[in-house]
Amino acid sequence: MAERISDAEHAVMEVLWDESPLTAQEVVERVDPGRGWSANTVKTLLGRLLTKTAISAQEDGRRYLYRPQVERGDYVAGESKRLMDRLFGGKLTPLVAHLAERDQLSDADIAEIEALLRDLKK
């Protein structure tokens, strides 16, 4: 996927990562109602995602079935790397230090990080 996806497009991707293939109407029904989006808004977002090749559409009679063309894990990995590259010179340690200095890590977070590091050392 060459182009990044917007926050709004990401909401549509989350629906499709959760379940696919889906019709446009099914995507409309599954997007968080709190967003207040019309069916036309969701269809516009589907069109943008098609243009970016983040999703594909397969003709099914008079409708289309949409499915993601990028795995959620791959997308998250790419976005995480871009964030670290842009803000922390590609290094993880300054990111964790930043969160720790701002009291953004709970005791549970710290325990999870410690467990992860122990597992990585094995």
PDB file of C-alpha atoms in Angstrom:
ATOM      1  CA  MET A   1       0.000   0.000   0.000  1.00  0.00           C
ATOM      2  CA  ALA A   2       1.752   3.130  -1.212  1.00  0.00           C
ATOM      3  CA  GLU A   3      -0.456   5.769   0.393  1.00  0.00           C
ATOM      4  CA  ARG A   4      -1.226   6.113   4.084  1.00  0.00           C
ATOM      5  CA  ILE A   5      -4.821   5.868   5.161  1.00  0.00           C
ATOM      6  CA  SER A   6      -6.646   8.581   7.089  1.00  0.00           C
ATOM      7  CA  ASP A   7      -8.245   8.137  10.511  1.00  0.00           C
ATOM      8  CA  ALA A   8     -11.676   7.926   8.891  1.00  0.00           C
ATOM      9  CA  GLU A   9     -10.482   5.327   6.389  1.00  0.00           C
ATOM     10  CA  HIS A  10      -8.934   3.414   9.276  1.00  0.00           C
ATOM     11  CA  ALA A  11     -12.380   3.114  10.914  1.00  0.00           C
ATOM     12  CA  VAL A  12     -13.652   1.416   7.743  1.00  0.00           C
ATOM     13  CA  MET A  13     -10.574  -0.822   7.623  1.00  0.00           C
ATOM     14  CA  GLU A  14     -11.235  -1.943  11.218  1.00  0.00           C
ATOM     15  CA  VAL A  15     -14.707  -3.083  10.155  1.00  0.00           C
ATOM     16  CA  LEU A  16     -13.273  -5.051   7.243  1.00  0.00           C
ATOM     17  CA  TRP A  17     -10.449  -6.521   9.336  1.00  0.00           C
ATOM     18  CA  ASP A  18     -13.089  -7.671  11.789  1.00  0.00           C
ATOM     19  CA  GLU A  19     -15.186  -9.391   9.133  1.00  0.00           C
ATOM     20  CA  SER A  20     -14.986  -9.662   5.370  1.00  0.00           C
ATOM     21  CA  PRO A  21     -16.043  -9.769   2.681  1.00  0.00           C
ATOM     22  CA  LEU A  22     -18.807  -7.268   3.279  1.00  0.00           C
ATOM     23  CA  THR A  23     -21.094  -5.244   1.059  1.00  0.00           C
ATOM     24  CA  ALA A  24     -21.054  -1.460   1.316  1.00  0.00           C
ATOM     25  CA  GLN A  25     -24.345  -1.571   3.234  1.00  0.00           C
ATOM     26  CA  GLU A  26     -22.912  -4.096   5.695  1.00  0.00           C
ATOM     27  CA  VAL A  27     -19.916  -1.830   6.267  1.00  0.00           C
ATOM     28  CA  VAL A  28     -22.296   1.108   6.857  1.00  0.00           C
ATOM     29  CA  GLU A  29     -24.185  -0.957   9.452  1.00  0.00           C
ATOM     30  CA  ARG A  30     -20.981  -1.944  11.293  1.00  0.00           C
ATOM     31  CA  VAL A  31     -19.205   1.419  11.462  1.00  0.00           C
ATOM     32  CA  ASP A  32     -19.488   2.993  14.914  1.00  0.00           C
ATOM     33  CA  PRO A  33     -22.855   4.822  14.920  1.00  0.00           C
ATOM     34  CA  GLY A  34     -21.301   7.475  17.154  1.00  0.00           C
ATOM     35  CA  ARG A  35     -19.477   8.777  14.100  1.00  0.00           C
ATOM     36  CA  GLY A  36     -22.777   9.885  12.593  1.00  0.00           C
ATOM     37  CA  TRP A  37     -21.691   8.963   9.082  1.00  0.00           C
ATOM     38  CA  SER A  38     -24.186   8.626   6.257  1.00  0.00           C
ATOM     39  CA  ALA A  39     -24.085   5.713   3.846  1.00  0.00           C
ATOM     40  CA  ASN A  40     -22.617   8.080   1.225  1.00  0.00           C
ATOM     41  CA  THR A  41     -19.726   8.963   3.547  1.00  0.00           C
ATOM     42  CA  VAL A  42     -18.867   5.297   4.077  1.00  0.00           C
ATOM     43  CA  LYS A  43     -19.112   4.627   0.328  1.00  0.00           C
ATOM     44  CA  THR A  44     -16.781   7.566  -0.344  1.00  0.00           C
ATOM     45  CA  LEU A  45     -14.289   6.113   2.131  1.00  0.00           C
ATOM     46  CA  LEU A  46     -14.561   2.698   0.462  1.00  0.00           C
ATOM     47  CA  GLY A  47     -13.811   4.374  -2.873  1.00  0.00           C
ATOM     48  CA  ARG A  48     -10.732   6.079  -1.450  1.00  0.00           C
ATOM     49  CA  LEU A  49      -9.501   2.802   0.029  1.00  0.00           C
ATOM     50  CA  LEU A  50      -9.984   1.111  -3.344  1.00  0.00           C
ATOM     51  CA  THR A  51      -7.926   3.829  -5.033  1.00  0.00           C
ATOM     52  CA  LYS A  52      -5.178   3.307  -2.457  1.00  0.00           C
ATOM     53  CA  THR A  53      -5.389  -0.480  -3.026  1.00  0.00           C
ATOM     54  CA  ALA A  54      -5.949  -1.001   0.707  1.00  0.00           C
ATOM     55  CA  ILE A  55      -9.088  -2.968  -0.158  1.00  0.00           C
ATOM     56  CA  SER A  56     -10.446  -4.835  -3.150  1.00  0.00           C
ATOM     57  CA  ALA A  57     -13.970  -5.162  -4.505  1.00  0.00           C
ATOM     58  CA  GLN A  58     -15.425  -8.239  -6.131  1.00  0.00           C
ATOM     59  CA  GLU A  59     -18.595  -7.964  -8.157  1.00  0.00           C
ATOM     60  CA  ASP A  60     -21.439 -10.025  -6.714  1.00  0.00           C
ATOM     61  CA  GLY A  61     -24.537  -9.495  -8.838  1.00  0.00           C
ATOM     62  CA  ARG A  62     -25.592  -5.868  -8.481  1.00  0.00           C
ATOM     63  CA  ARG A  63     -23.349  -5.212  -5.498  1.00  0.00           C
ATOM     64  CA  TYR A  64     -19.697  -5.435  -4.545  1.00  0.00           C
ATOM     65  CA  LEU A  65     -18.015  -7.367  -1.773  1.00  0.00           C
ATOM     66  CA  TYR A  66     -15.132  -5.528  -0.105  1.00  0.00           C
ATOM     67  CA  ARG A  67     -12.137  -7.079   1.626  1.00  0.00           C
ATOM     68  CA  PRO A  68      -8.831  -5.765   2.945  1.00  0.00           C
ATOM     69  CA  GLN A  69      -5.721  -6.213   0.845  1.00  0.00           C
ATOM     70  CA  VAL A  70      -3.395  -5.527   3.754  1.00  0.00           C
ATOM     71  CA  GLU A  71      -3.364  -7.516   6.985  1.00  0.00           C
ATOM     72  CA  ARG A  72      -4.061  -5.556  10.154  1.00  0.00           C
ATOM     73  CA  GLY A  73      -0.782  -6.711  11.715  1.00  0.00           C
ATOM     74  CA  ASP A  74       1.211  -5.539   8.689  1.00  0.00           C
ATOM     75  CA  TYR A  75      -0.534  -2.162   8.761  1.00  0.00           C
ATOM     76  CA  VAL A  76       0.100  -1.720  12.499  1.00  0.00           C
ATOM     77  CA  ALA A  77       3.757  -2.679  12.037  1.00  0.00           C
ATOM     78  CA  GLY A  78       4.179  -0.113   9.263  1.00  0.00           C
ATOM     79  CA  GLU A  79       2.449   2.665  11.186  1.00  0.00           C
ATOM     80  CA  SER A  80       4.444   1.869  14.333  1.00  0.00           C
ATOM     81  CA  LYS A  81       7.697   2.026  12.395  1.00  0.00           C
ATOM     82  CA  ARG A  82       6.734   5.344  10.793  1.00  0.00           C
ATOM     83  CA  LEU A  83       5.923   6.786  14.230  1.00  0.00           C
ATOM     84  CA  MET A  84       9.218   5.622  15.719  1.00  0.00           C
ATOM     85  CA  ASP A  85      11.184   6.839  12.692  1.00  0.00           C
ATOM     86  CA  ARG A  86       9.510  10.241  12.662  1.00  0.00           C
ATOM     87  CA  LEU A  87       9.504  11.003  16.372  1.00  0.00           C
ATOM     88  CA  PHE A  88      12.257   8.879  17.896  1.00  0.00           C
ATOM     89  CA  GLY A  89      14.876   8.338  15.200  1.00  0.00           C
ATOM     90  CA  GLY A  90      13.708   4.784  14.621  1.00  0.00           C
ATOM     91  CA  LYS A  91      14.534   3.711  18.166  1.00  0.00           C
ATOM     92  CA  LEU A  92      12.156   2.092  20.612  1.00  0.00           C
ATOM     93  CA  THR A  93      13.968   3.006  23.825  1.00  0.00           C
ATOM     94  CA  PRO A  94      13.310   6.776  23.546  1.00  0.00           C
ATOM     95  CA  LEU A  95       9.609   6.046  22.920  1.00  0.00           C
ATOM     96  CA  VAL A  96       9.318   3.914  26.069  1.00  0.00           C
ATOM     97  CA  ALA A  97      11.351   6.480  28.021  1.00  0.00           C
ATOM     98  CA  HIS A  98       9.028   9.236  26.805  1.00  0.00           C
ATOM     99  CA  LEU A  99       5.961   7.312  27.971  1.00  0.00           C
ATOM    100  CA  ALA A 100       7.580   6.488  31.318  1.00  0.00           C
ATOM    101  CA  GLU A 101       8.632  10.084  31.942  1.00  0.00           C
ATOM    102  CA  ARG A 102       5.080  11.260  31.331  1.00  0.00           C
ATOM    103  CA  ASP A 103       3.589   8.673  33.720  1.00  0.00           C
ATOM    104  CA  GLN A 104       1.851   7.033  30.791  1.00  0.00           C
ATOM    105  CA  LEU A 105       2.844   3.500  31.852  1.00  0.00           C
ATOM    106  CA  SER A 106       0.757   1.764  34.479  1.00  0.00           C
ATOM    107  CA  ASP A 107       2.171  -0.927  36.738  1.00  0.00           C
ATOM    108  CA  ALA A 108       0.422  -3.467  34.508  1.00  0.00           C
ATOM    109  CA  ASP A 109       2.096  -1.961  31.405  1.00  0.00           C
ATOM    110  CA  ILE A 110       5.507  -2.177  33.071  1.00  0.00           C
ATOM    111  CA  ALA A 111       4.886  -5.801  34.076  1.00  0.00           C
ATOM    112  CA  GLU A 112       3.893  -6.659  30.489  1.00  0.00           C
ATOM    113  CA  ILE A 113       7.027  -4.975  29.097  1.00  0.00           C
ATOM    114  CA  GLU A 114       9.208  -6.818  31.608  1.00  0.00           C
ATOM    115  CA  ALA A 115       7.574 -10.162  30.659  1.00  0.00           C
ATOM    116  CA  LEU A 116       8.060  -9.396  26.973  1.00  0.00           C
ATOM    117  CA  LEU A 117      11.737  -8.584  27.518  1.00  0.00           C
ATOM    118  CA  ARG A 118      12.225 -11.808  29.503  1.00  0.00           C
ATOM    119  CA  ASP A 119      10.644 -13.801  26.673  1.00  0.00           C
ATOM    120  CA  LEU A 120      12.832 -12.068  24.089  1.00  0.00           C
ATOM    121  CA  LYS A 121      15.985 -12.935  26.033  1.00  0.00           C
ATOM    122  CA  LYS A 122      15.203 -16.684  25.986  1.00  0.00           C
TER     123      LYS A 122
END
